[in-house]
XYZ file of C-alpha atoms in Angstrom:
531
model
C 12.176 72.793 16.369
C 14.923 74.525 18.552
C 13.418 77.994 16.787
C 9.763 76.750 17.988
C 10.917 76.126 21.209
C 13.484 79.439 21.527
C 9.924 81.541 20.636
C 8.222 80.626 23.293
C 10.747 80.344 25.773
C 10.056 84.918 24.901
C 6.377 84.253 26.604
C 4.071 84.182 23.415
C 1.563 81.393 24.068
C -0.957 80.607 26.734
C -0.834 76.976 27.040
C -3.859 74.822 28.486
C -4.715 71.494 28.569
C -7.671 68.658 28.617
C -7.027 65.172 29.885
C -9.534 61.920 30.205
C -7.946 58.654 31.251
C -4.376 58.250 29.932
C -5.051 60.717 27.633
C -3.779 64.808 27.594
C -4.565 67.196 24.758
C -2.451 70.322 25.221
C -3.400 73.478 23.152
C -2.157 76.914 22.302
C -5.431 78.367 21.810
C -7.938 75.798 19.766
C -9.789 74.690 22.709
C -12.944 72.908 20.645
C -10.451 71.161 18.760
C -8.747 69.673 21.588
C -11.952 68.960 22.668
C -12.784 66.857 20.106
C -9.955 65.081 19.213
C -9.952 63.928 23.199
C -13.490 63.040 22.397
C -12.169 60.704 19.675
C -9.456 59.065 21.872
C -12.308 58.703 24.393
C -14.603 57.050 22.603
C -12.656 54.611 20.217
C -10.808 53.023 24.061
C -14.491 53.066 25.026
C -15.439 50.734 21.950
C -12.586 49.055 22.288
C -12.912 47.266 25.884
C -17.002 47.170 24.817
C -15.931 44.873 21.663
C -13.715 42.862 23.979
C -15.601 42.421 26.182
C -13.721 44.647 29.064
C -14.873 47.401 31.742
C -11.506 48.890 30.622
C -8.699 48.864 28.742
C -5.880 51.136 28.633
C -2.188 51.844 27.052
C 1.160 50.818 28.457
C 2.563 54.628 28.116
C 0.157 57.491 28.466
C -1.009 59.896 25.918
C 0.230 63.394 24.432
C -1.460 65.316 21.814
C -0.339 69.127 20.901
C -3.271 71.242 19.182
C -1.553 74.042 17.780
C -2.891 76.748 16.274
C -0.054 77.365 13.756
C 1.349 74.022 13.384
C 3.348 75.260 10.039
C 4.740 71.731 8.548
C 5.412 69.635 12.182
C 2.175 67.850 11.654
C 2.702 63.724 12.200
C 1.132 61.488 10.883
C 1.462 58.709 13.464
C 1.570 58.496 17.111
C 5.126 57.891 18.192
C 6.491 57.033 21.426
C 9.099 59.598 22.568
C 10.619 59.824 25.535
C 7.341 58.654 28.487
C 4.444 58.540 26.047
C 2.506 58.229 22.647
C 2.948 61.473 21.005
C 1.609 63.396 18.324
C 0.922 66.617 16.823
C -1.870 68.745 14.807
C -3.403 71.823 13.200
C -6.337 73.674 14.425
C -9.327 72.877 13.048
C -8.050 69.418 11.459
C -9.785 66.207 11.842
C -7.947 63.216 13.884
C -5.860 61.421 11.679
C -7.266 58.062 10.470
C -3.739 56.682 11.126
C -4.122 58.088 14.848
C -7.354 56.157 15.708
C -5.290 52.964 13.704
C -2.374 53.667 15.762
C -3.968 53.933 19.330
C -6.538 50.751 18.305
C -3.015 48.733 17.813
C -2.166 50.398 20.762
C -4.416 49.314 23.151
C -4.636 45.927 21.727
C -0.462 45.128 22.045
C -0.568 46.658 25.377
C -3.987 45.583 27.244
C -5.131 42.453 25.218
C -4.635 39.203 24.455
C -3.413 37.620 21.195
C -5.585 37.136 18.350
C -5.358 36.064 14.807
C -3.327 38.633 12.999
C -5.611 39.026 10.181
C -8.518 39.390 12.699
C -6.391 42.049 14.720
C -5.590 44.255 11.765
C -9.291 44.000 10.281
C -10.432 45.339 13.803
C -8.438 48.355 13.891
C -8.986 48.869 10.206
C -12.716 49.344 11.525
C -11.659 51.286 14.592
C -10.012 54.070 12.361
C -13.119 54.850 10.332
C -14.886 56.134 14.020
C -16.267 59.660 13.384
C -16.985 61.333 16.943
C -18.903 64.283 17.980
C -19.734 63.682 21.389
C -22.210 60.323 22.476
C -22.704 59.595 18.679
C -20.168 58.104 16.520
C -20.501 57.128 12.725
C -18.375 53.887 12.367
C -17.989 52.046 9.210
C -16.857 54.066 6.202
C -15.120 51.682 4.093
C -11.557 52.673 2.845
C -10.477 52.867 -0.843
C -9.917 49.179 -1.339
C -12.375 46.820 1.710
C -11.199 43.741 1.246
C -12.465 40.639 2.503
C -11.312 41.159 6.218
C -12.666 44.419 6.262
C -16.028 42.808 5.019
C -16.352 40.393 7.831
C -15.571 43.070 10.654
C -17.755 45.171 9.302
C -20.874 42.611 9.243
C -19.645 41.329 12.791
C -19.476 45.164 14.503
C -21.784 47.020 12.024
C -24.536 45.161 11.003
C -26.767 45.491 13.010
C -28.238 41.513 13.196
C -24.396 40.762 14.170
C -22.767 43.807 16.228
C -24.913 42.780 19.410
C -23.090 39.577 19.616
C -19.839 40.024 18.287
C -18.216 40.009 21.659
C -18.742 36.674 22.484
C -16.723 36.021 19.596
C -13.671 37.952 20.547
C -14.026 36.758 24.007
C -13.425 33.285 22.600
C -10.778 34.241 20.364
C -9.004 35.736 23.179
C -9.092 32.496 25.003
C -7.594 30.625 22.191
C -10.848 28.733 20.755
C -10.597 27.730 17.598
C -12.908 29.598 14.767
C -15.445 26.935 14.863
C -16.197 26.950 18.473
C -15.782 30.921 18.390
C -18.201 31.206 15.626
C -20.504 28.291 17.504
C -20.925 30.618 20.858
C -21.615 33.786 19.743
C -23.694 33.143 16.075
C -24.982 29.769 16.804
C -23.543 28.897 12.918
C -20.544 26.975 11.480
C -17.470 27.855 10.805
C -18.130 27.342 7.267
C -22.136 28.824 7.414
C -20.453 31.904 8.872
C -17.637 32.571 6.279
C -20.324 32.007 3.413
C -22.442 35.128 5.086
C -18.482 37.048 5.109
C -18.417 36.092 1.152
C -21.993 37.136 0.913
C -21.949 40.438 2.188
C -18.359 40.738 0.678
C -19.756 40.323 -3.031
C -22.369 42.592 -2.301
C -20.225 45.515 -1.194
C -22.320 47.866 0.630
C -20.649 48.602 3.649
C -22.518 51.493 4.736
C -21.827 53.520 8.373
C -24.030 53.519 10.604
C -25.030 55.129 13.717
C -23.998 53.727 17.018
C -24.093 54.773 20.903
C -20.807 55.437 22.393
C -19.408 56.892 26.003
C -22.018 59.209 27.202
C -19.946 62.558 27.244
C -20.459 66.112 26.559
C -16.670 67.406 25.535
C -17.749 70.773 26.606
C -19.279 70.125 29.799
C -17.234 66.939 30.729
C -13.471 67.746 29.650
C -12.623 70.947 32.192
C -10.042 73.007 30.623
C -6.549 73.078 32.587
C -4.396 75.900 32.763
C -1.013 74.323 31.359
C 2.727 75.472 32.449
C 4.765 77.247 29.731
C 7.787 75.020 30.495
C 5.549 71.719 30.715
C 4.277 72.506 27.004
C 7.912 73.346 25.850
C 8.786 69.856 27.128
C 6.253 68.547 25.362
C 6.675 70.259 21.820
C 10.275 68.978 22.638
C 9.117 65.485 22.750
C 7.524 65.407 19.420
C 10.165 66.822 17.556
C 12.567 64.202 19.884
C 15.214 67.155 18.906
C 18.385 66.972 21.396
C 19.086 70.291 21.183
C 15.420 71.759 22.019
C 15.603 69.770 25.192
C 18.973 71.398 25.831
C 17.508 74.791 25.097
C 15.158 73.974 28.211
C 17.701 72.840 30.260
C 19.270 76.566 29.893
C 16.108 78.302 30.215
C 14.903 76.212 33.215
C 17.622 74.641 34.968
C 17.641 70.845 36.140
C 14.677 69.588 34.892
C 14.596 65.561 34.839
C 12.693 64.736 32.064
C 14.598 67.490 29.980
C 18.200 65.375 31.184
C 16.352 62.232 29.995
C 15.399 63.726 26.249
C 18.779 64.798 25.891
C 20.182 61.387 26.620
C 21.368 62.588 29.699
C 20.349 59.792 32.222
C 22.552 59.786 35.262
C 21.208 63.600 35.683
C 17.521 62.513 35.183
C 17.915 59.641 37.746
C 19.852 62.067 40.287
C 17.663 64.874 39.546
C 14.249 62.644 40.864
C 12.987 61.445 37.659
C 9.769 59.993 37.909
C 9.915 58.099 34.122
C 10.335 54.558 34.293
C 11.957 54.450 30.550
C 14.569 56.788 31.740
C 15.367 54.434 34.691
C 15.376 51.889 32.176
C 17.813 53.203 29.758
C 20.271 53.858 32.861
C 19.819 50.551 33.567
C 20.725 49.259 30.262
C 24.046 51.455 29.799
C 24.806 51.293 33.605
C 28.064 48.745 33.935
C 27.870 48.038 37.630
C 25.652 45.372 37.870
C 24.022 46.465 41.552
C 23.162 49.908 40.024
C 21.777 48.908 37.028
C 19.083 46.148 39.749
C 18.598 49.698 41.787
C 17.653 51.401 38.683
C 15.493 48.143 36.998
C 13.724 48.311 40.352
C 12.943 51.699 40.108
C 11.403 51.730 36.991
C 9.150 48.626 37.927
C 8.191 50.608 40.647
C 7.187 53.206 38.309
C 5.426 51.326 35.784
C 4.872 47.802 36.939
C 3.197 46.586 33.750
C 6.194 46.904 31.450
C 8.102 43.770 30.731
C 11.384 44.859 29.711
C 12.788 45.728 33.514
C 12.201 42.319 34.099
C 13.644 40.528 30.745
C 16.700 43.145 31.246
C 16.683 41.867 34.888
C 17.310 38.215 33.727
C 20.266 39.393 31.215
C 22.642 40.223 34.536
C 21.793 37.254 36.011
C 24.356 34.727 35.099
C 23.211 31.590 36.791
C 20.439 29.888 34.685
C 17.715 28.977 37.547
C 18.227 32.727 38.538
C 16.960 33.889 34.794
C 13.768 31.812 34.700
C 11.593 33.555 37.177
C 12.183 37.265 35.683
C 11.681 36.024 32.186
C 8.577 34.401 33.278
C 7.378 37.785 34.558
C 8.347 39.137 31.308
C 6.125 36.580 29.246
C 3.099 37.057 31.588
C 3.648 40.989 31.066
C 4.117 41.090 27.558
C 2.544 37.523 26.366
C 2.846 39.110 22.595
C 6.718 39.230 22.695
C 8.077 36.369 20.646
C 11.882 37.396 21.785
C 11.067 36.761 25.453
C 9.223 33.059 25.403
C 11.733 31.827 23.357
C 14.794 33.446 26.222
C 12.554 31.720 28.815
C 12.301 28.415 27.096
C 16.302 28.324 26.463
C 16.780 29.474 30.810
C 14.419 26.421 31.777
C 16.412 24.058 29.321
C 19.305 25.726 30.970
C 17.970 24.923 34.091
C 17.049 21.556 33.385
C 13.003 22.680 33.667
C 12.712 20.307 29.861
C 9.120 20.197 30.488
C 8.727 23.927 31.431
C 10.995 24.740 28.346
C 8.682 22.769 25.965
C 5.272 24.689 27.020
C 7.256 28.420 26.359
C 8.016 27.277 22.738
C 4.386 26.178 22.358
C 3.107 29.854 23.965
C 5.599 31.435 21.360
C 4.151 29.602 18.638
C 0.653 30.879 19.666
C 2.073 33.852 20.301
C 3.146 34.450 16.458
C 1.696 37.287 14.710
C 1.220 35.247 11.345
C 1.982 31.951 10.030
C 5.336 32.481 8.482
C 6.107 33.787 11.705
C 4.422 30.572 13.014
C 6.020 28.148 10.856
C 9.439 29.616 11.631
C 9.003 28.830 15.479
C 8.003 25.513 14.698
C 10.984 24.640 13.436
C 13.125 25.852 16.379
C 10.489 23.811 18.444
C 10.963 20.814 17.165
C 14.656 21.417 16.776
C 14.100 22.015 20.514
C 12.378 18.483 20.951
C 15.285 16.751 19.495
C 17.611 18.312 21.555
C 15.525 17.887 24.463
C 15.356 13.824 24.244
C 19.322 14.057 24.191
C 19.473 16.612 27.167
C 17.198 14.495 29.177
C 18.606 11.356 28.088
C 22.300 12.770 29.258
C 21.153 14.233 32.323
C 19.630 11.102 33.478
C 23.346 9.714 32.741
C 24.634 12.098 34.802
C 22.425 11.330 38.070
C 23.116 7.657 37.973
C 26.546 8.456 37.565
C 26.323 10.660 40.791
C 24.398 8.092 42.563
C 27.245 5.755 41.792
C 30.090 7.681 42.852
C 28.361 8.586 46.008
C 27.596 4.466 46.469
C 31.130 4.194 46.009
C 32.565 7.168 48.203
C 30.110 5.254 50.811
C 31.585 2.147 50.227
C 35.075 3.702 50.463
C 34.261 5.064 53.606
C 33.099 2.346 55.051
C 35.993 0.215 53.738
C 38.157 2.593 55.559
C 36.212 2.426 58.705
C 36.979 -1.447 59.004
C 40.597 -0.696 58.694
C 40.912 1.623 61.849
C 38.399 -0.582 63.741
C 40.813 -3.306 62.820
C 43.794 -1.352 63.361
C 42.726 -0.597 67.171
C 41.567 -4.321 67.676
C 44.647 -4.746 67.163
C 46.644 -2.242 68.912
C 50.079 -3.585 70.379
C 50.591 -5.989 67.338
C 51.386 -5.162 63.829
C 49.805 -2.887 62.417
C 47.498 -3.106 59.299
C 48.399 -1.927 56.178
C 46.218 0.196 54.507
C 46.959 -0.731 51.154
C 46.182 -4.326 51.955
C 42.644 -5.748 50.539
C 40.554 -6.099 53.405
C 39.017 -9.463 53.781
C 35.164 -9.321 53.787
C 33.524 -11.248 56.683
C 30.609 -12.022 58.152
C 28.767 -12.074 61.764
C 24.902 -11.858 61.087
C 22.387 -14.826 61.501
C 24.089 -18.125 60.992
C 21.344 -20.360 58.502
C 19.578 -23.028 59.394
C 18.899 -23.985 55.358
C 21.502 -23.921 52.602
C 20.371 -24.919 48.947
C 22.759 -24.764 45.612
C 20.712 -25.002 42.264
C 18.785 -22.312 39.854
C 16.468 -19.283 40.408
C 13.749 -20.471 38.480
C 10.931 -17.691 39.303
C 10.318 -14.538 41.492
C 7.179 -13.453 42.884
C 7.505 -9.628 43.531
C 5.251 -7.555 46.007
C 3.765 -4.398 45.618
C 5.755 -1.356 45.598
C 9.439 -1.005 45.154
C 10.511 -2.976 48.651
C 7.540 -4.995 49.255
C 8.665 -8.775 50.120
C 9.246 -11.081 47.080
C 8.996 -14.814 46.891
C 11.788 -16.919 45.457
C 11.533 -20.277 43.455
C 14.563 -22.234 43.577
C 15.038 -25.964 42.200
C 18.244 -27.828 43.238
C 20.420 -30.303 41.647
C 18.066 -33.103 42.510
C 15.009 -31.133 40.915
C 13.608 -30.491 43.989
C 11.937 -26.984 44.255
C 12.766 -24.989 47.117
C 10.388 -21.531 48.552
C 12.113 -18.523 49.947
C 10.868 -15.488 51.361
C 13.033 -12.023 51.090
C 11.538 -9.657 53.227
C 13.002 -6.015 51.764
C 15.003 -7.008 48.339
C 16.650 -3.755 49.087
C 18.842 -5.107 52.119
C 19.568 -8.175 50.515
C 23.053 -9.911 51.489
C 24.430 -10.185 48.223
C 27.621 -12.353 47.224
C 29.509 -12.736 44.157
C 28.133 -9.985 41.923
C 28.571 -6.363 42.330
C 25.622 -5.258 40.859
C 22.594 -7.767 40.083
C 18.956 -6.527 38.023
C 16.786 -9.085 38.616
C 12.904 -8.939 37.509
C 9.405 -10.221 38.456
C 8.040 -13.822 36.405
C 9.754 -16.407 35.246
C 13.751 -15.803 34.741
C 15.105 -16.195 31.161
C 17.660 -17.953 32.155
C 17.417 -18.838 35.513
C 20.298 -17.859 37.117
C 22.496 -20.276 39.430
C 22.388 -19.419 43.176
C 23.641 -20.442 46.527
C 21.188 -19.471 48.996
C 21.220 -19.527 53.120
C 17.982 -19.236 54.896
C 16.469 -19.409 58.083
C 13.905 -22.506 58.634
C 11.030 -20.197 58.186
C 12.396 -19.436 54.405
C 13.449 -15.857 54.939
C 16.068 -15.353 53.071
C 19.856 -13.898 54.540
C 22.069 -14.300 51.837
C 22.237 -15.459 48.023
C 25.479 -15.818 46.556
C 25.204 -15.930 42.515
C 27.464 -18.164 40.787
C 29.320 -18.485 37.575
């Protein structure tokens, strides 16, 4: 490649280029062919947001195909992401790749649509990659080698022509996470089960003809205006397919300091410095970038730059140290990139972190319906419910460790206002000797004085509503008679003799002995609880 790129560097090529949506098709000379595979790209996004239901739909990373006209043996087979965007690379006069229409189809639905099935997904751009373009009209259908049954019942859905016109109801479902039946239901008005007996059907009978269908409307020759392209623009780019170091360093001699040159060379400092406008070479500064402040400059950067990719924001959450800190750039991350297994299950761990149990338990359920197949599935399960387990424990310990809290903070209250009596009692008694500290202070009492004291058994309570709402008391003394109290607020109840009573509503099994002193209208100012 460094010998492809050192040849033109001597001036032998007039480069131009065609470009619709996030697509560019760069040429050397083949102009109708560029033409026409740009038609293809066209046309199969077009079909794809129509099937989906969507006005649009488009890639994370844009799109760069080279037409040359002597391609010798750097043909690729697949679309590849190097450096900023899908690449890929042809012969004049070829035909697009079926594996180029498969690969942008997977493309656009990982990038710009929500999960589905996996088996549905892969029968769908199966499909996709049989589209035949020239211009409007597209030929879609031709089975491969070997249809099998998935292949069958995307065919009937999209080709057919009884089915295609309500096939996107279907998806539209699927998308929202409907289960077959209900998908099936809405857009054929048949079972689950009627429906997969037409897929076995026209499965056994194995005709899966093309057919015909409307596309875009477009004229390639009218509608794609041909761009005069820079020499060292489509050096950069033959650069990026071969993702050859040393052809990106030729360019840096021949041109000087040329960003996205710095970034294929793994030179990132010198892209970022030089005004690189490439979020993934931000990114991979970011990543290899030790100072923690520059590598949040250069994450914020590239969201700038591309603020539909996910990763800025999960890498974001890896410097963050403090758990509550991680959770809302994860979250990000998941709504970004709801497809990426890796990041539910980092947010789920953060919010169990954080103490979020409840937030923790709906990411491992979105990772489970975010699995691409059911081994996949079944795996996640497991570490779900592994997660559940643990998550009874953690809740269980953490309520623990908030009544613990609450009683060391009753305590430190009661400390404090143990120590309070002391000075008051110290400077009531200023002159005289003074009071030892480490002396028990004696408790006392100055409130109400009560005009009704009765010794015998709490036999019932009558509780209010809500948590301090007055209660009634039932108490029968020695002599059997039974005595009425009112306590207005249980919560500021004068309690003697127990430092911590749980008392509940009904009848008390047993009924514990008391000592209470009331006021003559039964309100209740003290109850002492004896052995």
């Amino acid at each position: 490649m460094l010998l492809a790129v050192s040849a033109i560097l001597l001036g032998a090529a007039d480069w131009s280029y065609f470009r619709s949506g996030p697509v560019e098709v760069w040429t050397d000379g083949d102009e109708d062919t560029a033409r026409s595979t740009l038609a293809s790209f066209d046309q199969l996004r077009y079909w794809t947001a129509r099937i989906l239901g969507r006005d649009e739909i488009e890639p994370l990373w844009p799109v760069r195909l080279m037409v040359l006209k002597k391609p010798g043996e750097r043909r690729t087979a697949h679309l590849e992401l190097k450096r900023d965007a899908y690449t890929a690379l042809l012969g004049a006069k070829d035909r697009v790749p079926v594996t180029w229409m498969a690969d942008y189809a997977r493309i656009l639905l990982h990038d710009d649509a929500k999960v589905m099935p996996r088996h549905i997904e892969d029968s769908l751009i199966a499909l996709l990659s049989t589209m035949e373009v020239t211009n409007s009209r597209i030929l879609l259908g031709k089975p491969p080698g070997n249809p099998d049954r998935d292949f069958a019942r995307m065919h009937l859905f999209l080709v057919d022509p009884d089915w295609a016109g309500r096939s996107r109801v279907f998806f539209s479902n699927l998308q929202q996470g409907a289960p077959f039946d209900t998908a099936y239901r809405n857009a054929f008005e048949k079972t689950e089960k009627e429906v997969e007996a037409e897929v076995d059907s026209y499965f056994r009978a194995g005709r899966f003809e093309p057919q015909q269908v409307s596309g875009k409307a477009l004229n390639a020759d009218r509608d794609y205006r041909e761009r005069p392209g820079e020499e060292s623009r489509a050096m950069l780019l033959l650069a990026d397919v071969a993702g050859d170091a040393k052809a990106y360093t030729a360019i840096l001699n021949a041109t000087g300091k040329n960003p996205d040159a710095f970034e294929g060379a793994g030179m990132l400092l010198e892209a970022t410095q030089n005004g690189s406008e490439s979020a993934r070479a931000w990114f991979r500064y970011a990543v290899q970038e030790k100072d923690v402040e520059k590598a949040r400059l250069a994450l914020r950067k590239a969201i700038d730059l591309n603020p539909r990719w996910a990763a800025p924001h999960a890498h974001w959450a890896e410097l963050e140290t403090d758990a509550g800190r991680k959770v809302p750039p994860l979250r990000k991350s998941t709504e970004l990139d709801p497809r990426n297994i890796a990041y539910w299950i980092a947010l789920a761990q953060a919010q169990s972190d954080a103490k979020d149990f409840a937030g923790a338990a709906r990411s491992w359920r979105s990772a489970e319906i975010a699995a691409p197949d059911q081994k996949s599935r079944a795996a996640i399960t497991a570490q779900r419910k592994a997660y559940d387990q643990l998550r009874y424990e953690l809740e269980a310990a953490e309520k623990r460790r908030i009544e613990e809290e609450r009683q060391r903070e009753l305590e430190r209250l009661k400390q404090e206002a143990l120590a309070n009596i002391r000075k008051a009692e110290q400077k009531a008694n200023a002159g005289d000797t003074p009071v030892d500290p480490a002396q028990k202070v004696v408790e006392w009492w100055d409130g109400p004085k009560p005009d009704v004291v009765v010794t015998g058994s709490l036999d019932r309570i009558v509780c209010g509503r809500g948590a301090n709402a007055p209660a009634q008391w039932s108490v029968r003394d020695s002599a059997g008679k039974l005595h009425s109290f009112r306590v207005p607020d249980p919560s500021r109840l004068a309690i003697v003799g127990a430092a911590q009573v749980s008392l509940g509503c009904g009848l008390q099994k047993p009924p514990r002995r008391v000592r209470v002193e009331a006021r003559k209208s039964g309100e209740v100012l003290t109850v002492e609880f004896l052995p």
